[in-house]
XYZ file of C-alpha atoms in Angstrom:
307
model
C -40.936 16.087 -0.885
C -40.819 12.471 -1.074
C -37.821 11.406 -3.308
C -36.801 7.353 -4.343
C -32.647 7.391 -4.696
C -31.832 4.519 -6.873
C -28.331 3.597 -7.402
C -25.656 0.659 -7.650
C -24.969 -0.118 -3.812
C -22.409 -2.550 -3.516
C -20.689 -2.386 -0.434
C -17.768 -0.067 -0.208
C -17.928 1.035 -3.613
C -17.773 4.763 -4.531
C -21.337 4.750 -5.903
C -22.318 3.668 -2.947
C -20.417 6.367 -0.770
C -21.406 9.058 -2.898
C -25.594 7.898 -2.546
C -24.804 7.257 1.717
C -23.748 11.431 1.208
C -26.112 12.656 -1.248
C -29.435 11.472 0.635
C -27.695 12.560 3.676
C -28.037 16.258 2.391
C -31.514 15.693 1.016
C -32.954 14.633 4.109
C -31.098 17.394 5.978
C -32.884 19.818 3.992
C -36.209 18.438 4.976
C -37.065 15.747 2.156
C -37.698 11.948 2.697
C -35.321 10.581 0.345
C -35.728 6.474 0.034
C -32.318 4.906 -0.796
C -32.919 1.806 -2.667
C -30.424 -0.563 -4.820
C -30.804 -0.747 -8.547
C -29.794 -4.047 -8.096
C -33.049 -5.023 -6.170
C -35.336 -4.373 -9.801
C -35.850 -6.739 -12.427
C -37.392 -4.296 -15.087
C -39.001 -0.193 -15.048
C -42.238 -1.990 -14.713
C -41.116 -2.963 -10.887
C -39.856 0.928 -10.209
C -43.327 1.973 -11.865
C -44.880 0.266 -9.619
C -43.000 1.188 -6.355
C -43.203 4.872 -6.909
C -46.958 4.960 -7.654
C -47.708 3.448 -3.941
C -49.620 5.262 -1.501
C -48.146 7.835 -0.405
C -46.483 8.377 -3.713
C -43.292 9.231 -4.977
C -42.867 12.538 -6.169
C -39.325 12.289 -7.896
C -36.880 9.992 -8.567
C -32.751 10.453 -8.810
C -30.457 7.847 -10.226
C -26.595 7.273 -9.945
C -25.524 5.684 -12.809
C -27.076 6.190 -16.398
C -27.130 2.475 -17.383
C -27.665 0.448 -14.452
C -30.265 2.884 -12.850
C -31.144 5.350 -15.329
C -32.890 2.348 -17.351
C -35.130 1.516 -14.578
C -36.727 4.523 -14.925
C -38.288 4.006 -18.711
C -41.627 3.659 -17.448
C -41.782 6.222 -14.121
C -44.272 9.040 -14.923
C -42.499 11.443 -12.451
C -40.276 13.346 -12.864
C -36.118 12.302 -12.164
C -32.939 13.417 -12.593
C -29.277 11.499 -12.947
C -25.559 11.869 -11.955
C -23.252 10.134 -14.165
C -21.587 7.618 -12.262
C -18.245 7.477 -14.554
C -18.082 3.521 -15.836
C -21.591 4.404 -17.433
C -19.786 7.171 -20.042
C -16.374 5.909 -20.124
C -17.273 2.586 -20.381
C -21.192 1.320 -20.695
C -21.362 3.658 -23.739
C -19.120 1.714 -25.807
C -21.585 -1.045 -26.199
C -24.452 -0.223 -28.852
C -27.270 -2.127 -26.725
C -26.690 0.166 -23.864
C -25.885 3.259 -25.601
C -29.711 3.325 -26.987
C -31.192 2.532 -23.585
C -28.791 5.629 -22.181
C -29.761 7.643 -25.332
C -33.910 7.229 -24.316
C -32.739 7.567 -20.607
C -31.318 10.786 -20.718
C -33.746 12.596 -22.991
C -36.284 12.016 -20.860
C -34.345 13.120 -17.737
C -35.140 16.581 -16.095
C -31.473 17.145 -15.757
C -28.176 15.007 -15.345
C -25.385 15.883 -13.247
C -21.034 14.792 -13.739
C -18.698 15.362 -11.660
C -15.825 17.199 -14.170
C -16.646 18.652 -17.496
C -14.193 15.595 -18.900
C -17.392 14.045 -18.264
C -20.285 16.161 -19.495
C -17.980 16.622 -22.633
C -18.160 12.900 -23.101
C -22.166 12.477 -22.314
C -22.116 15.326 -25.083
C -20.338 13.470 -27.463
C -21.872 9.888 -27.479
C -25.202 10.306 -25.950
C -26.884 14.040 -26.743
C -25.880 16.895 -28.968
C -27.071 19.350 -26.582
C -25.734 20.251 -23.175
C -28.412 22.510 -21.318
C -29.719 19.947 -19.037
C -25.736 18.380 -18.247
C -24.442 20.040 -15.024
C -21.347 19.715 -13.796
C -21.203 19.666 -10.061
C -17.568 18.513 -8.583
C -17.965 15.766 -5.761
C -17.290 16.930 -2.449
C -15.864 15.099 0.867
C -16.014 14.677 4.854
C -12.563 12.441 6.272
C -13.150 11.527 9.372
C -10.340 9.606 11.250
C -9.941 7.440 14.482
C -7.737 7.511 17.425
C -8.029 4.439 18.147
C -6.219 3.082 14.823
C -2.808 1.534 15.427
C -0.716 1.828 12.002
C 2.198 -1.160 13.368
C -0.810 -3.297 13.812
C -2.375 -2.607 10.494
C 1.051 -2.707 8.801
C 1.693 -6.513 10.474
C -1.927 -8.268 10.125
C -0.970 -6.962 6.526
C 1.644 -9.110 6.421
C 4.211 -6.681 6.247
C 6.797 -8.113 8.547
C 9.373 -4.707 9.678
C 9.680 -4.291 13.070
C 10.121 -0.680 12.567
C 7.388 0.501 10.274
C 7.907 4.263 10.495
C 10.662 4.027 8.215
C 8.879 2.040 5.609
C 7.242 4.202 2.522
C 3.583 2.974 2.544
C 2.207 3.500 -0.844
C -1.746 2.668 -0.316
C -3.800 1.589 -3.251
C -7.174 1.900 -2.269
C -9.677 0.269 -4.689
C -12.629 -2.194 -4.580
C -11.153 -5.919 -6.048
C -13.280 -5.299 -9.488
C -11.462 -5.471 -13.005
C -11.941 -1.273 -13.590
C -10.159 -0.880 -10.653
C -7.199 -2.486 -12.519
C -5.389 -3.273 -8.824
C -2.884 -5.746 -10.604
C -1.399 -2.825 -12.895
C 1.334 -2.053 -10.299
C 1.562 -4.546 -8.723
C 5.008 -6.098 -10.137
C 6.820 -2.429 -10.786
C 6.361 -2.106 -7.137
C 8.133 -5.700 -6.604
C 10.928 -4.860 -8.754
C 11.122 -1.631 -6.843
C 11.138 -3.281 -3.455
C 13.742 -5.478 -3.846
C 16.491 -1.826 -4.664
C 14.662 -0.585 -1.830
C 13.031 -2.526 1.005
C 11.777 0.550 2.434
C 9.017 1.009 -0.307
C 5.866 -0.774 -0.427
C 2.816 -1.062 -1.856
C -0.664 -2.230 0.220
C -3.654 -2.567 -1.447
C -7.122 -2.406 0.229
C -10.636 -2.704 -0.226
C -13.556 -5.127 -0.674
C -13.502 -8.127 -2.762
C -16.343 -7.398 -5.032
C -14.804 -9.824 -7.728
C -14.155 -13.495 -6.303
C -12.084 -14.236 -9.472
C -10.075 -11.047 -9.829
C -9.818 -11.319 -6.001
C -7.927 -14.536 -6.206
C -6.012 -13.451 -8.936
C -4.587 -10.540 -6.450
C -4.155 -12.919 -3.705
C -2.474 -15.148 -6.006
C -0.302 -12.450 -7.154
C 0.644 -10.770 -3.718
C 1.411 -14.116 -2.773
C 3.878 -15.029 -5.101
C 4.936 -11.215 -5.008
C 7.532 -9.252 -2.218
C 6.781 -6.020 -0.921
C 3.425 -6.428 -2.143
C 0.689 -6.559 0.268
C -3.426 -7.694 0.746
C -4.735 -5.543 3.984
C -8.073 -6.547 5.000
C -10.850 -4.432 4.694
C -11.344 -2.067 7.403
C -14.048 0.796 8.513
C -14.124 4.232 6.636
C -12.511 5.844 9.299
C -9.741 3.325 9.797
C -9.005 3.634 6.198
C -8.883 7.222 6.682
C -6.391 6.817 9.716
C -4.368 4.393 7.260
C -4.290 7.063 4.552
C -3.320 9.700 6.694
C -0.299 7.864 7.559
C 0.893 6.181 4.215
C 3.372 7.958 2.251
C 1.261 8.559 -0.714
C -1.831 7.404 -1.942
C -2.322 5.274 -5.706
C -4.528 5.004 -8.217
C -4.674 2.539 -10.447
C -8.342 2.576 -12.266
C -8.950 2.077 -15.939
C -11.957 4.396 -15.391
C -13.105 7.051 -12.800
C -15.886 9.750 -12.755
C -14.282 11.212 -9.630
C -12.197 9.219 -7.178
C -13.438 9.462 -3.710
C -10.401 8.091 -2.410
C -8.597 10.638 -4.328
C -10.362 13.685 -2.936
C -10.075 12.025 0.589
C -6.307 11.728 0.334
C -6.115 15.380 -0.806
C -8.433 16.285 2.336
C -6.305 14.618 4.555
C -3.075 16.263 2.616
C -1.657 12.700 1.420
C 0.080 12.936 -1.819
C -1.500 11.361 -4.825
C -0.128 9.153 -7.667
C -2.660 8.344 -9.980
C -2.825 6.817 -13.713
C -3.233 9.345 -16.367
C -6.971 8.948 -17.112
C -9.706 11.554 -17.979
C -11.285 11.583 -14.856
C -7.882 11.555 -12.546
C -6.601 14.182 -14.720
C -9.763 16.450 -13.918
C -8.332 16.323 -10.498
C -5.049 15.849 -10.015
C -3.366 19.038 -11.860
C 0.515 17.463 -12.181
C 3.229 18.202 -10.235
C 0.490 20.814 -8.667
C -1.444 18.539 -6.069
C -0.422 15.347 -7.383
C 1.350 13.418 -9.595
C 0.158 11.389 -12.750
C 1.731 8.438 -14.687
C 0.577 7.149 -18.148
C 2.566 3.484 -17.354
C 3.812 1.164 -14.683
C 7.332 1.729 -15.825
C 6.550 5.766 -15.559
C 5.578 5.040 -12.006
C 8.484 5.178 -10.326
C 10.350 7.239 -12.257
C 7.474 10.263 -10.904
C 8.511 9.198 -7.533
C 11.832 8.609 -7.460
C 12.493 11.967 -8.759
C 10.871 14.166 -5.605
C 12.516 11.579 -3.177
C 15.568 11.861 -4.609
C 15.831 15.819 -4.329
């Protein structure tokens, strides 16, 4: 079966991650599966017209209801969707693109989310019916190199202890986008810092957003024990989670944190902020911990250190 993937693909980006593993599988079962990024298309007339070429296309699946899901208006095969999160927690507060998601999805085959947090929200804004919402928890693969040298990482970080193994890493891994929220912490950590120099907080990830991005680089500059790493390869980030002290969350929205799942893979301990789709995974004080404010953030881990 030949089958066009379309999704959002910025670089590093969960969407992204999540398509890279997805169309692995499908072409592991035996189907060409064509990864292409929604980005690329002006209008459905442009996806119309790729999937009728010779050979045709004889499906079509979409990450992200919005910003793929309406390229697919005017296909007249058949295609299916996975929520991507920011398209029901967020997209569907704005009228314009709740109709567009509204058409999208009742002319879908089937649509996938990750927790029923999610389907229960598709539900509620965009269908009244739920027999073609699945729900279909994301799964992971951590894979982490030997080669990764944790001193080295800490220092081009800026993090200036000679002896690093004492230090509690907290790791906030996030692309530099405003739903990612990376600023939220970033001054309870400061404060917390200066009672304790042992604790700090390193953000990483790609810098999606110029602005935002110099807004955190403006911030971490002006900021102590708060630190910029530079973006490194998915299995140095996986060698840097395995050896933080706990990984962070800071997102205003989430379908399903990869990062989240790949800390718990790697048995990291999680902090994240008490949102729907965090709180579909992280059951608290079970295999994580969850905090509702900044202020609430170090109380939850103050209180196991202490012990």
């Amino acid at each position: 079966m030949k089958l066009l993937f379309l999704a959002p693909l910025s670089p590093q980006t969960g969407n992204h991650t999540t398509a890279d593993r997805i169309r692995s599988h499908i072409e592991s079962a035996g189907h060409t599966c064509e990864l292409r990024d929604a980005g690329e298309f002006q209008s459905p007339a442009d996806v119309a017209n790729l999937v009728s070429q010779d050979p045709p296309f004889e499906g079509v699946l979409a990450i992200h209801l919005f910003k793929a899901g309406r390229l697919l208006l005017d296909v007249q095969i058949p295609f299916g969707l996975i929520f991507g999160g920011t398209d029901i927690n967020e997209d569907v507060k704005d009228e314009q693109k709740r109709v567009v998601m509204k058409q999208v999805l009742l002319r879908a085959r089937f649509a996938v989310a990750f927790t029923e947090k999610l389907k229960e929200e598709a539900e509620l804004f965009l269908v009244s019916q739920s027999a073609k919402i699945y729900v279909q928890p994301q799964g992971v693969q951590t894979e982490v190199t030997e080669e990764f040298c944790w001193t080295e990482f800490l220092h081009s970080s800026g993090v200036r202890n000679k002896c690093v193994d004492k230090l509690r890493v907290f790791l906030l891994v996030c692309g530099l986008r405003r739903v990612k929220d990376p600023l939220y912490l970033v001054e309870v950590f400061s404060d917390w810092h200066c009672k304790n120099l042992l604790n700090i907080l390193v953000i990483i990830g790609p810098k999606i957003d110029p602005v935002l991005t110099a807004e955190v680089e403006a911030a971490v500059s002006r900021t102590t024990g708060v630190f910029l790493a530079q973006e490194r390869s998915q299995p140095e980030l996986h060698a840097a989670m395995k050896r933080c002290f706990a990984l962070v969350n800071s997102s205003v929205s989430e379908g399903m944190s990869g990062a989240i799942l790949e800390a718990m893979d790697l048995r990291v301990p999680v902090l994240a902020r008490d949102i729907p789709g965090n709180a579909a995974v992280v059951q608290h004080e079970a295999n994580g911990l969850l905090y509702s404010s900044p202020q609430v953030t170090t109380y939850r881990i103050c209180a196991p250190i202490s012990k």
